[in-house]
Short mmCIF file of N, CA and C in Angstrom, two decimals:
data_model
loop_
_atom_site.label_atom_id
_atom_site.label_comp_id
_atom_site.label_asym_id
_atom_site.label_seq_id
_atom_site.Cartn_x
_atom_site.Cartn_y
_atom_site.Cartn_z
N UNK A 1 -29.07 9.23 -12.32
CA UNK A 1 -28.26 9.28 -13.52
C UNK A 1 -28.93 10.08 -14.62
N UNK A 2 -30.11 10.01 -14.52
CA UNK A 2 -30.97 10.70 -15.81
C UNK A 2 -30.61 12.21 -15.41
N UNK A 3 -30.37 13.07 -14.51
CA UNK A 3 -30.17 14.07 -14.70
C UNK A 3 -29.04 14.38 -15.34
N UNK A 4 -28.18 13.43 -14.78
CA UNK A 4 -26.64 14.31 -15.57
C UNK A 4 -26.15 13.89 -16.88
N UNK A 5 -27.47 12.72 -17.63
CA UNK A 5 -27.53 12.88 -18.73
C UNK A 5 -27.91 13.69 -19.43
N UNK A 6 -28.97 14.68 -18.91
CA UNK A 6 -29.82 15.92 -19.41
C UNK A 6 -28.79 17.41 -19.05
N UNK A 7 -28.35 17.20 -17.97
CA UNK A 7 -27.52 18.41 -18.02
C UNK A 7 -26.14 18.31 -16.99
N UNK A 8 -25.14 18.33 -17.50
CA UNK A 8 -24.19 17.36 -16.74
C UNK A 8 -23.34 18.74 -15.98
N UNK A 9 -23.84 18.55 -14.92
CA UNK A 9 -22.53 19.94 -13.91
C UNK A 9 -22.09 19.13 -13.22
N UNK A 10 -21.10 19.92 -12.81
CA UNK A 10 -20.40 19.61 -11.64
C UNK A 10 -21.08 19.34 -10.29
N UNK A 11 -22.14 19.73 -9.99
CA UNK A 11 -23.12 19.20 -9.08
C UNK A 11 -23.71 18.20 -8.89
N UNK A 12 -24.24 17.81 -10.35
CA UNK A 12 -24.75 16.70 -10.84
C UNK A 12 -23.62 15.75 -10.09
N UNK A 13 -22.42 15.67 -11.02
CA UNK A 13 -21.72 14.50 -10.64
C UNK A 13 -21.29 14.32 -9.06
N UNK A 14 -21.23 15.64 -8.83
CA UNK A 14 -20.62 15.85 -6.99
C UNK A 14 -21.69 14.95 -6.22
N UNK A 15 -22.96 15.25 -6.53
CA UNK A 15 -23.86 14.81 -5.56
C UNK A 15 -23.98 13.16 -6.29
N UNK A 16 -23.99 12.78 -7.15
CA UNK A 16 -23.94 11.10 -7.40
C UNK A 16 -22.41 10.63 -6.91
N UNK A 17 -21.64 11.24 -7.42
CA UNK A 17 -20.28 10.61 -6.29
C UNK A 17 -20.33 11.05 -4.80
N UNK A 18 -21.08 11.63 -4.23
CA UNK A 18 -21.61 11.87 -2.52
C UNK A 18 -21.98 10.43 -2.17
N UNK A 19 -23.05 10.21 -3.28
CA UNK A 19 -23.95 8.96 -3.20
C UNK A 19 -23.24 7.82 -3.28
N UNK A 20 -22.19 7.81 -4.03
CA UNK A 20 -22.34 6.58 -4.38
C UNK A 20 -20.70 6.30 -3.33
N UNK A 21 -20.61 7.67 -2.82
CA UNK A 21 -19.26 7.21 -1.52
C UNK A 21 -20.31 6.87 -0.21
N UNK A 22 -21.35 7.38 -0.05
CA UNK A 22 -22.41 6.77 1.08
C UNK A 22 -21.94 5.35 0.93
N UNK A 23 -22.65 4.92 -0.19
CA UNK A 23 -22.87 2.92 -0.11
C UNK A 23 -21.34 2.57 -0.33
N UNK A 24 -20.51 2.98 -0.65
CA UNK A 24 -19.24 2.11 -0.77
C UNK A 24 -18.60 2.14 -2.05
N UNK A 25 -19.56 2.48 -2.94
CA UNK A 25 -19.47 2.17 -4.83
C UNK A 25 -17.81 2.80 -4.50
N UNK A 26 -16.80 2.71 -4.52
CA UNK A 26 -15.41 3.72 -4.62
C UNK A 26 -14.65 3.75 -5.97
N UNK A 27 -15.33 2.75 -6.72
CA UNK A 27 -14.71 3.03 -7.99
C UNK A 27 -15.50 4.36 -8.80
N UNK A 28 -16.54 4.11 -8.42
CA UNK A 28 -17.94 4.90 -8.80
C UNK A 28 -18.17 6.41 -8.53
N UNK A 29 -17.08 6.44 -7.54
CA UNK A 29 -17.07 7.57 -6.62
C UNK A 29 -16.11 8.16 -7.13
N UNK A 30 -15.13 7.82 -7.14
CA UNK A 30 -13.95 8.61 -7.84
C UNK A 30 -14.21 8.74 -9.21
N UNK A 31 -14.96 7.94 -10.02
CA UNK A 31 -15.01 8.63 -11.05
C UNK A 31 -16.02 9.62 -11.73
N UNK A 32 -16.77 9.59 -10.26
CA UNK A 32 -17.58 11.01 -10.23
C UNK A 32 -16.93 12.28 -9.67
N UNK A 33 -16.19 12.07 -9.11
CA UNK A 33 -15.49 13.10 -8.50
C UNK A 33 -14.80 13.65 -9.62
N UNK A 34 -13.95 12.64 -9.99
CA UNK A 34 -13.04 13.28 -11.74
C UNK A 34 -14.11 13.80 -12.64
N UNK A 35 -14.88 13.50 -12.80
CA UNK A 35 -15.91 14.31 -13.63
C UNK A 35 -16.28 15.65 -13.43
N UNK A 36 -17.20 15.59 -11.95
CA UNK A 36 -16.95 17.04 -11.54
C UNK A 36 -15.91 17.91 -11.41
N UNK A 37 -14.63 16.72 -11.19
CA UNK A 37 -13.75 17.99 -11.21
C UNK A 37 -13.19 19.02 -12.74
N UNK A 38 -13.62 17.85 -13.41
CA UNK A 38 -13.49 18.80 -14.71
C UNK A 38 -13.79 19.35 -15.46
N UNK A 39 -15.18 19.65 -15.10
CA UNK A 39 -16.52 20.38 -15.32
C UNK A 39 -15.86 21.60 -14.36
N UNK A 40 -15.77 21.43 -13.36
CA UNK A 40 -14.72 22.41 -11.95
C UNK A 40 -13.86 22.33 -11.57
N UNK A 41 -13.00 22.76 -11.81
CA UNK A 41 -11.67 22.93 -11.13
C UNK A 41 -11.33 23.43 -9.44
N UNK A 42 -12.14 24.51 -9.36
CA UNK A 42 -11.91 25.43 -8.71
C UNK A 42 -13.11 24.68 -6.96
N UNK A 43 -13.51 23.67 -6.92
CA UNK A 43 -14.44 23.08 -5.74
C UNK A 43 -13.90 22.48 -4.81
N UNK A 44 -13.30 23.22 -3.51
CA UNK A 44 -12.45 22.42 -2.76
C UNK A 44 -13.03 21.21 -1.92
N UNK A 45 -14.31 21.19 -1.84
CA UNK A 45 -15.27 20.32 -1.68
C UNK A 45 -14.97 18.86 -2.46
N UNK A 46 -15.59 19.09 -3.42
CA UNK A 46 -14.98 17.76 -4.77
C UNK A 46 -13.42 17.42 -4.54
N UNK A 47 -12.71 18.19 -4.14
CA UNK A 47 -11.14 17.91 -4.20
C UNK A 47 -11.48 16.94 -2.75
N UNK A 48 -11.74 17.32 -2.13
CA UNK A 48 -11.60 16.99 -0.43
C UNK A 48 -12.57 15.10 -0.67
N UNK A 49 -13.71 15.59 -0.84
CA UNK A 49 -14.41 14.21 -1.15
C UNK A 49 -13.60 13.12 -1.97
N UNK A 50 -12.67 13.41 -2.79
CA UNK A 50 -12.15 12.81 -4.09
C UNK A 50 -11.52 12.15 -3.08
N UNK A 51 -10.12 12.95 -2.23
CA UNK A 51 -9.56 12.31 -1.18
C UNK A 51 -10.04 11.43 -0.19
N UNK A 52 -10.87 11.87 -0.05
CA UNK A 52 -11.56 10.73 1.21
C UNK A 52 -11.96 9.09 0.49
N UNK A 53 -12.32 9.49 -1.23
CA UNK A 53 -12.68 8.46 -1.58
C UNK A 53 -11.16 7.49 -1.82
N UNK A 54 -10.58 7.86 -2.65
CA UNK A 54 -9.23 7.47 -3.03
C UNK A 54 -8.75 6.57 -1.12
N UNK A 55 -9.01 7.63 -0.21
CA UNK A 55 -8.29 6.67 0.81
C UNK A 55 -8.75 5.65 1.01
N UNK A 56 -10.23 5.70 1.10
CA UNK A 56 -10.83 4.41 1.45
C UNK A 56 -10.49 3.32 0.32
N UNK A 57 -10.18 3.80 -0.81
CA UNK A 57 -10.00 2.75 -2.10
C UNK A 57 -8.35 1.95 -1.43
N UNK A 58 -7.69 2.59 -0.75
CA UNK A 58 -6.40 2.26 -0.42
C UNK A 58 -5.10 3.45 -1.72
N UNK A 59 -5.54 4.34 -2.24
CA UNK A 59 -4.97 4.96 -3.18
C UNK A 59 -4.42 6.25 -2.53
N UNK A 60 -3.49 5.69 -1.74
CA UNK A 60 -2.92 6.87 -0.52
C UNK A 60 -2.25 8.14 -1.18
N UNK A 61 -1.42 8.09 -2.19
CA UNK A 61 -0.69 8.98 -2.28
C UNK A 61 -1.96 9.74 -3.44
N UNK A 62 -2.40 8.97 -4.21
CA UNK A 62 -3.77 10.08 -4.91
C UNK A 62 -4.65 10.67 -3.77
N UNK A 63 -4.62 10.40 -2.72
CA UNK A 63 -5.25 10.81 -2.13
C UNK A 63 -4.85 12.09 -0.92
N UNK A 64 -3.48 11.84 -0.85
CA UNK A 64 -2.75 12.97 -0.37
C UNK A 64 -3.04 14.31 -1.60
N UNK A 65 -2.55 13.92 -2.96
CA UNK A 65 -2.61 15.27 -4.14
C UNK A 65 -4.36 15.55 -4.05
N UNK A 66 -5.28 15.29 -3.98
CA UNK A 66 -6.51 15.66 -3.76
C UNK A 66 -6.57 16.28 -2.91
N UNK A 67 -6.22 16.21 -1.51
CA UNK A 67 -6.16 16.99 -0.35
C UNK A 67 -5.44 18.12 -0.67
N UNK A 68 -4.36 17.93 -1.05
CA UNK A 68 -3.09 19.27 -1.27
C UNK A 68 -4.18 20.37 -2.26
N UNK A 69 -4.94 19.70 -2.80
CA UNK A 69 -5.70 20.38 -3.89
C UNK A 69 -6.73 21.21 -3.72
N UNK A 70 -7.25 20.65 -2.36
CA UNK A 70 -8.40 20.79 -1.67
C UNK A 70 -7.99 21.86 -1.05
N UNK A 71 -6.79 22.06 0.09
CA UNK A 71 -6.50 23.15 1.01
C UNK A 71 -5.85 24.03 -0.08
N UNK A 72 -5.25 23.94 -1.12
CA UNK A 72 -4.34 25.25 -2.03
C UNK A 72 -5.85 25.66 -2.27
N UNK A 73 -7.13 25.12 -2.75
CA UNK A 73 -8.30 26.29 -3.01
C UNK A 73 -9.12 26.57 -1.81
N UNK A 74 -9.13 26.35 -0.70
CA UNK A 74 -9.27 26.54 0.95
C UNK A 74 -8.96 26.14 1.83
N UNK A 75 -7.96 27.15 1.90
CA UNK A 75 -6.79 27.14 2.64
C UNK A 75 -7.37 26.58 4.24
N UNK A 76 -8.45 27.86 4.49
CA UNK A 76 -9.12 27.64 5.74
C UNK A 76 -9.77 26.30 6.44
N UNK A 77 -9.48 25.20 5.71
CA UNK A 77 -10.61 24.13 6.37
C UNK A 77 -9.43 22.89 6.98
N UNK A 78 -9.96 23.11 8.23
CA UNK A 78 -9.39 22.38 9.17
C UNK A 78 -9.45 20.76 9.07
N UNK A 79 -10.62 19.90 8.43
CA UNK A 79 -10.89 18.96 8.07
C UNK A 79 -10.07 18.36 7.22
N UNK A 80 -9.71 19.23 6.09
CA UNK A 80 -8.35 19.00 4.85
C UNK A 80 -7.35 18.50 5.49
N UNK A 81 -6.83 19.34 6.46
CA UNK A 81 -5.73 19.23 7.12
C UNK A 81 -5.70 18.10 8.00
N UNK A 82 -6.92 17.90 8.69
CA UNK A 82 -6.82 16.28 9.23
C UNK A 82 -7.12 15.50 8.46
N UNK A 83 -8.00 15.46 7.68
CA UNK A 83 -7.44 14.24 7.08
C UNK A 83 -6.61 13.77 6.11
N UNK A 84 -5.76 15.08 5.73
CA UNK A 84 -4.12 14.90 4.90
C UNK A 84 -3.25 14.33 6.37
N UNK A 85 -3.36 15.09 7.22
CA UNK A 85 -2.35 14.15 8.15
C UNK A 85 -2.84 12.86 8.24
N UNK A 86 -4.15 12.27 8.25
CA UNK A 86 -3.86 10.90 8.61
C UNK A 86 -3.19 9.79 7.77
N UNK A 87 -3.93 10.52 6.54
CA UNK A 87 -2.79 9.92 5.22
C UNK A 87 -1.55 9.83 5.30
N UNK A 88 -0.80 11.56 6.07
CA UNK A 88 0.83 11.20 5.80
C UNK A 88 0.93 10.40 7.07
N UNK A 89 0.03 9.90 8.10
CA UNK A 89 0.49 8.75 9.00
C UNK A 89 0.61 7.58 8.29
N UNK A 90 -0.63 7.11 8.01
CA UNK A 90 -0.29 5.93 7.43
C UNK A 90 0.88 5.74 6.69
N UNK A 91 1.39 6.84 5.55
CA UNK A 91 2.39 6.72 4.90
C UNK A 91 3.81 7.05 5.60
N UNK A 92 3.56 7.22 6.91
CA UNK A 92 4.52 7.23 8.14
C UNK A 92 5.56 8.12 7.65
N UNK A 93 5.11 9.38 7.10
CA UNK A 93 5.66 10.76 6.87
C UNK A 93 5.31 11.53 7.89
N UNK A 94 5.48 11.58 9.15
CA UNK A 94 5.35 11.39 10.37
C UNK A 94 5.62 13.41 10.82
N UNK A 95 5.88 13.68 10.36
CA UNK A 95 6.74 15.34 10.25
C UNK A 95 5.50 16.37 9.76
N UNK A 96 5.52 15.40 8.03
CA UNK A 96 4.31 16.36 7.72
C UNK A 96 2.96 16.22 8.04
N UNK A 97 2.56 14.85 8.89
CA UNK A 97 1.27 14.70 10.01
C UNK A 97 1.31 15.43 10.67
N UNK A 98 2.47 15.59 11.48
CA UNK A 98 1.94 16.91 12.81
C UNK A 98 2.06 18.16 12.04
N UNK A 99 2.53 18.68 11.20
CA UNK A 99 2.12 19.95 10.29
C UNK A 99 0.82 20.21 10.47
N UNK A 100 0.45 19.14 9.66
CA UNK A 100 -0.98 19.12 9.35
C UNK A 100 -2.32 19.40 10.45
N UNK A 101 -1.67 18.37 11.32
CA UNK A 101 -2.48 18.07 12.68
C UNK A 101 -2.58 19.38 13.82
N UNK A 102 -1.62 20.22 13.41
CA UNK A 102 -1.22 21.24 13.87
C UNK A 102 -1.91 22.37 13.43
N UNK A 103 -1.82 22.35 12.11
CA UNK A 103 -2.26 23.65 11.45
C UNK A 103 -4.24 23.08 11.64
N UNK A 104 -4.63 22.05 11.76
CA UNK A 104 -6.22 22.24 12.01
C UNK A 104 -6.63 22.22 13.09
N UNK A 105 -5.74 21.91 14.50
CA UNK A 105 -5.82 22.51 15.73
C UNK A 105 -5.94 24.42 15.38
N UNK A 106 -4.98 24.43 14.54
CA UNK A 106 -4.87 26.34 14.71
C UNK A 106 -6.01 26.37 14.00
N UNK A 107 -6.98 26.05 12.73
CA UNK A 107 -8.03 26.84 12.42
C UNK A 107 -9.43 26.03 13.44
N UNK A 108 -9.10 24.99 13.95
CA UNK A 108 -10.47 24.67 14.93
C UNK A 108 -9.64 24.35 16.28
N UNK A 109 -9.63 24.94 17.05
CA UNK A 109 -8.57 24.60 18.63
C UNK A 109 -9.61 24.03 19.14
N UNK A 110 -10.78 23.39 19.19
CA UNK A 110 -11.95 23.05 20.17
C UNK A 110 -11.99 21.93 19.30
N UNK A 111 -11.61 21.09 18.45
CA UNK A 111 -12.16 19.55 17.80
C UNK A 111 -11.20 18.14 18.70
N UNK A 112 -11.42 17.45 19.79
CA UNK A 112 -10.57 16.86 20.54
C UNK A 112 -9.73 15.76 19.62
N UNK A 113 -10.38 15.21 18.43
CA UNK A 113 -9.81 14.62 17.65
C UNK A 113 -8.17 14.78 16.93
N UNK A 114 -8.03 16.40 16.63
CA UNK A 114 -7.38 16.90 16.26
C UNK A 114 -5.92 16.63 17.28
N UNK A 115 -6.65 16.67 18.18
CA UNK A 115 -5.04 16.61 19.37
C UNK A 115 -4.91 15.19 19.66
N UNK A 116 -6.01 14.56 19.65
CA UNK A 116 -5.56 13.19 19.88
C UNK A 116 -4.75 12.21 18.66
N UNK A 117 -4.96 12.86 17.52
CA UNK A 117 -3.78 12.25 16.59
C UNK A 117 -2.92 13.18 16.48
N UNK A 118 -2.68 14.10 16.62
CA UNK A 118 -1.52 14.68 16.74
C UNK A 118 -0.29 13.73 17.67
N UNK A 119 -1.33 13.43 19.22
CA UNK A 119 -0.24 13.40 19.97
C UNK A 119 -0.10 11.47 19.66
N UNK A 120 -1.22 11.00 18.38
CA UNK A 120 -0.63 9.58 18.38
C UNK A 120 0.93 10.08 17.56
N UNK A 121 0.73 10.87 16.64
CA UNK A 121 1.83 11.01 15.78
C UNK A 121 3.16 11.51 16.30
N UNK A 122 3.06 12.31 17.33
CA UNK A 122 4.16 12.86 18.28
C UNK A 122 4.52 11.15 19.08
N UNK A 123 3.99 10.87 19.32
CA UNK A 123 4.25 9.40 20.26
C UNK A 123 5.09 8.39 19.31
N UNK A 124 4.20 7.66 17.75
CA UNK A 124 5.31 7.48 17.41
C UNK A 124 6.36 7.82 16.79
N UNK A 125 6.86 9.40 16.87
CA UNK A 125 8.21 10.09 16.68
C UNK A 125 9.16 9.82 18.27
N UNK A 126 8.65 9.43 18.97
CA UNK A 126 9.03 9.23 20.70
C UNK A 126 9.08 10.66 21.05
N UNK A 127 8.51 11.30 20.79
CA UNK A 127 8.35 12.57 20.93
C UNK A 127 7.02 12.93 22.45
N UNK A 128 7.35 11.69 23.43
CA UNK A 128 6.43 11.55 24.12
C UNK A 128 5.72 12.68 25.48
N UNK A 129 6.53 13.62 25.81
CA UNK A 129 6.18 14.57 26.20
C UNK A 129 5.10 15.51 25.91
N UNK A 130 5.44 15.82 24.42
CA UNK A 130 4.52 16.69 23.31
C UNK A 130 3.10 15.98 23.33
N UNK A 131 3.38 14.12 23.05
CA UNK A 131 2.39 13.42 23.08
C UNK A 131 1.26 13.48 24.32
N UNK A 132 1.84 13.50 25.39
CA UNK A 132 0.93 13.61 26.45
C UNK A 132 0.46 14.85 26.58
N UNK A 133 0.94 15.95 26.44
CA UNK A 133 0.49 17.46 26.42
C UNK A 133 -0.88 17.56 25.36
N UNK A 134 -0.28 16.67 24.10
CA UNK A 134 -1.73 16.79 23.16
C UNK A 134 -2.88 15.86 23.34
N UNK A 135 -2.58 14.58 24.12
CA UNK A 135 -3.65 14.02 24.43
C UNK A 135 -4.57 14.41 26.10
N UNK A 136 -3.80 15.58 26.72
CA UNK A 136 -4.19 16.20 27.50
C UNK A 136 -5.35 17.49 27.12
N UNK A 137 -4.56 17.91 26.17
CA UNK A 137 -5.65 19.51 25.17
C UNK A 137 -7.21 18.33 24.95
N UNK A 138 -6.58 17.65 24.16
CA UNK A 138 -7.67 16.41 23.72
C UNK A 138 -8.85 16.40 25.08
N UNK A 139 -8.37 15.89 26.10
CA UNK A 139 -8.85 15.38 27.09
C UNK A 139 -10.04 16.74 27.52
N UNK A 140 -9.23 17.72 27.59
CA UNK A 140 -10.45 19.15 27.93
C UNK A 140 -11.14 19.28 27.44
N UNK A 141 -11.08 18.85 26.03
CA UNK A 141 -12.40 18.97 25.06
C UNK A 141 -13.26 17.80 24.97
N UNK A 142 -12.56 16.32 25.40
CA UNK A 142 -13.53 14.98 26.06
C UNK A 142 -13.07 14.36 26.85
N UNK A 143 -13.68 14.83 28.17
CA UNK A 143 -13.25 14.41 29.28
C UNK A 143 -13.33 12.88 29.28
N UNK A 144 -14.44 12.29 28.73
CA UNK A 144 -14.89 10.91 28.83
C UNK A 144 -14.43 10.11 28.25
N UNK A 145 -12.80 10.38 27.09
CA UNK A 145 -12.87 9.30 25.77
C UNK A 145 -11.75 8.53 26.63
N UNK A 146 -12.25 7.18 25.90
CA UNK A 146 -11.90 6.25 27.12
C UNK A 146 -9.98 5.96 26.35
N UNK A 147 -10.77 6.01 24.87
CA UNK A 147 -9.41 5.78 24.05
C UNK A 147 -8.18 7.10 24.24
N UNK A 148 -8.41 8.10 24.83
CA UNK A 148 -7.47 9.22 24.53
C UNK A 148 -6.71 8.54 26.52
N UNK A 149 -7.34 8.12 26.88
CA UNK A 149 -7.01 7.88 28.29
C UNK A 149 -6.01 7.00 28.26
N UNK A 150 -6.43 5.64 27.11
CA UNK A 150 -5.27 4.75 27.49
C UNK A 150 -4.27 5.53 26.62
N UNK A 151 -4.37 6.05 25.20
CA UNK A 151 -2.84 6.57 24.64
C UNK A 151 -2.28 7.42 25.87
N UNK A 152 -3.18 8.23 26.84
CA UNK A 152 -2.22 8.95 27.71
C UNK A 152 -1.45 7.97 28.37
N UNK A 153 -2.10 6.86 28.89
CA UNK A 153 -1.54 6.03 30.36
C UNK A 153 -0.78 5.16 28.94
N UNK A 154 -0.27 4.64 27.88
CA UNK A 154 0.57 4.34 27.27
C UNK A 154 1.76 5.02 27.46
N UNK A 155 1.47 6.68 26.71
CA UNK A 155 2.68 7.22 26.70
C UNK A 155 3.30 7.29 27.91
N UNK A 156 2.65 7.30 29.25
CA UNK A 156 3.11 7.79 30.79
C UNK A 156 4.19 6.40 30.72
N UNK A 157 3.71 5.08 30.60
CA UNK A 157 4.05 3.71 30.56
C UNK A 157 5.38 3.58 30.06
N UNK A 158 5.53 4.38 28.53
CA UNK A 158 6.87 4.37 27.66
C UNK A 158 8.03 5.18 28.84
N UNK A 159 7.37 6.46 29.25
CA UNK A 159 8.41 7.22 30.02
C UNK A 159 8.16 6.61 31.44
N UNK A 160 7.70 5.39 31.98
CA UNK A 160 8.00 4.59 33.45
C UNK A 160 7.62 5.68 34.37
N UNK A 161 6.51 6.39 33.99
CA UNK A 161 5.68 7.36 35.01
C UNK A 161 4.34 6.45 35.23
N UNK A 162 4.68 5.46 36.16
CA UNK A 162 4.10 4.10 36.38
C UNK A 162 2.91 4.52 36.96
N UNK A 163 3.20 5.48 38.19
CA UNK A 163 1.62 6.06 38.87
C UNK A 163 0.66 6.75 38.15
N UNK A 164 1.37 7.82 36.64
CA UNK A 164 0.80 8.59 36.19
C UNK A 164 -0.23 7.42 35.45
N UNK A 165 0.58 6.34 34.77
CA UNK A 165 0.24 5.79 33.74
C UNK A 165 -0.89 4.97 34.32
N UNK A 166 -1.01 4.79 35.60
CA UNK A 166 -2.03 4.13 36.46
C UNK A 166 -3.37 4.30 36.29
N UNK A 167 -3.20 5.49 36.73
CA UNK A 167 -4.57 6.74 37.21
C UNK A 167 -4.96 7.20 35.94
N UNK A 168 -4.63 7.13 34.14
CA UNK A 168 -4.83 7.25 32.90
C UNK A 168 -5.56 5.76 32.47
N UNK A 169 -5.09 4.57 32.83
CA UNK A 169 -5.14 3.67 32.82
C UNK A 169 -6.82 3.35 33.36
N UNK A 170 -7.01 3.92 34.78
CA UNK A 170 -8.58 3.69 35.48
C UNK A 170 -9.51 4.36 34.49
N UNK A 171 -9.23 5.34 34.18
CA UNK A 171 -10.50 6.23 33.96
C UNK A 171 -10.29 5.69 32.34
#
């Protein structure tokens, strides 16, 4: 704290609201984040962190406009984009999740995460075809995740592809 009494940047506060989202502080956190952000505007970093904090606080929809805030000043980061879709899941805006989930498959196609909520979000649209195709992409990039196995042998289950859903089911 003594530093950013002596000289208060946007760094200053970025890196004590880093800190203080480590231990949990989330009131603490966001209102380091608002600080830096208004020292900076322009840190899609601070925007992105702000969001992450706000979600964990349960402050979903502040935490969607932080994200939106985050990708309008870099555009490029695939991370924004997942974790704005998981937000519009929870808020079961289900349309603009796979947007999202979509567009950070297109700037990272190799993160297995990325396809495996996609295709939770395609699944519950019953959109279950799409779903298994993305928890398949998923699967090439971790062969081993035990959890992308059962959403596959789920979705096989919904469409009564009983053998498929079997052999998803073992592994």
């Amino acid at each position: 704290m003594q530093a950013t009494a002596q000289k208060p940047t946007s760094l200053n506060y970025l890196n004590i609201a880093n800190k203080n989202l480590r231990q949990g502080n989330l009131t603490e956190a966001v209102a380091n984040y608002q600080k830096a952000i208004e020292l900076n505007q322009k840190s899609s970093v601070t925007y992105h962190n702000l969001g992450e904090a706000l979600a964990k606080a349960g402050e979903l929809e502040e935490a969607v406009t932080a994200y939106e805030k985050a990708i309008a000043l870099e555009p490029n980061s695939p991370w924004s984009y997942f974790n704005l879709g998981e937000i519009l899941y929870q808020l079961d805006k289900l349309e603009e999740a796979v947007n999202c989930f979509e567009k950070a498959i297109q700037l990272n196609p190799d993160f297995p995460s990325f396809y495996t909520n996609l295709g939770l979000t395609l699944a519950k649209q019953g959109k279950l075809d799409d779903a298994v195709a993305a928890y398949k992409k998923a699967l090439e990039n971790d062969p081993n995740n035990a959890s992308v196995y059962h959403y596959l042998g789920e979705s096989f289950s919904l469409k009564k592809q009983w053998d498929e859903a079997t052999e998803a089911f073992r592994k």
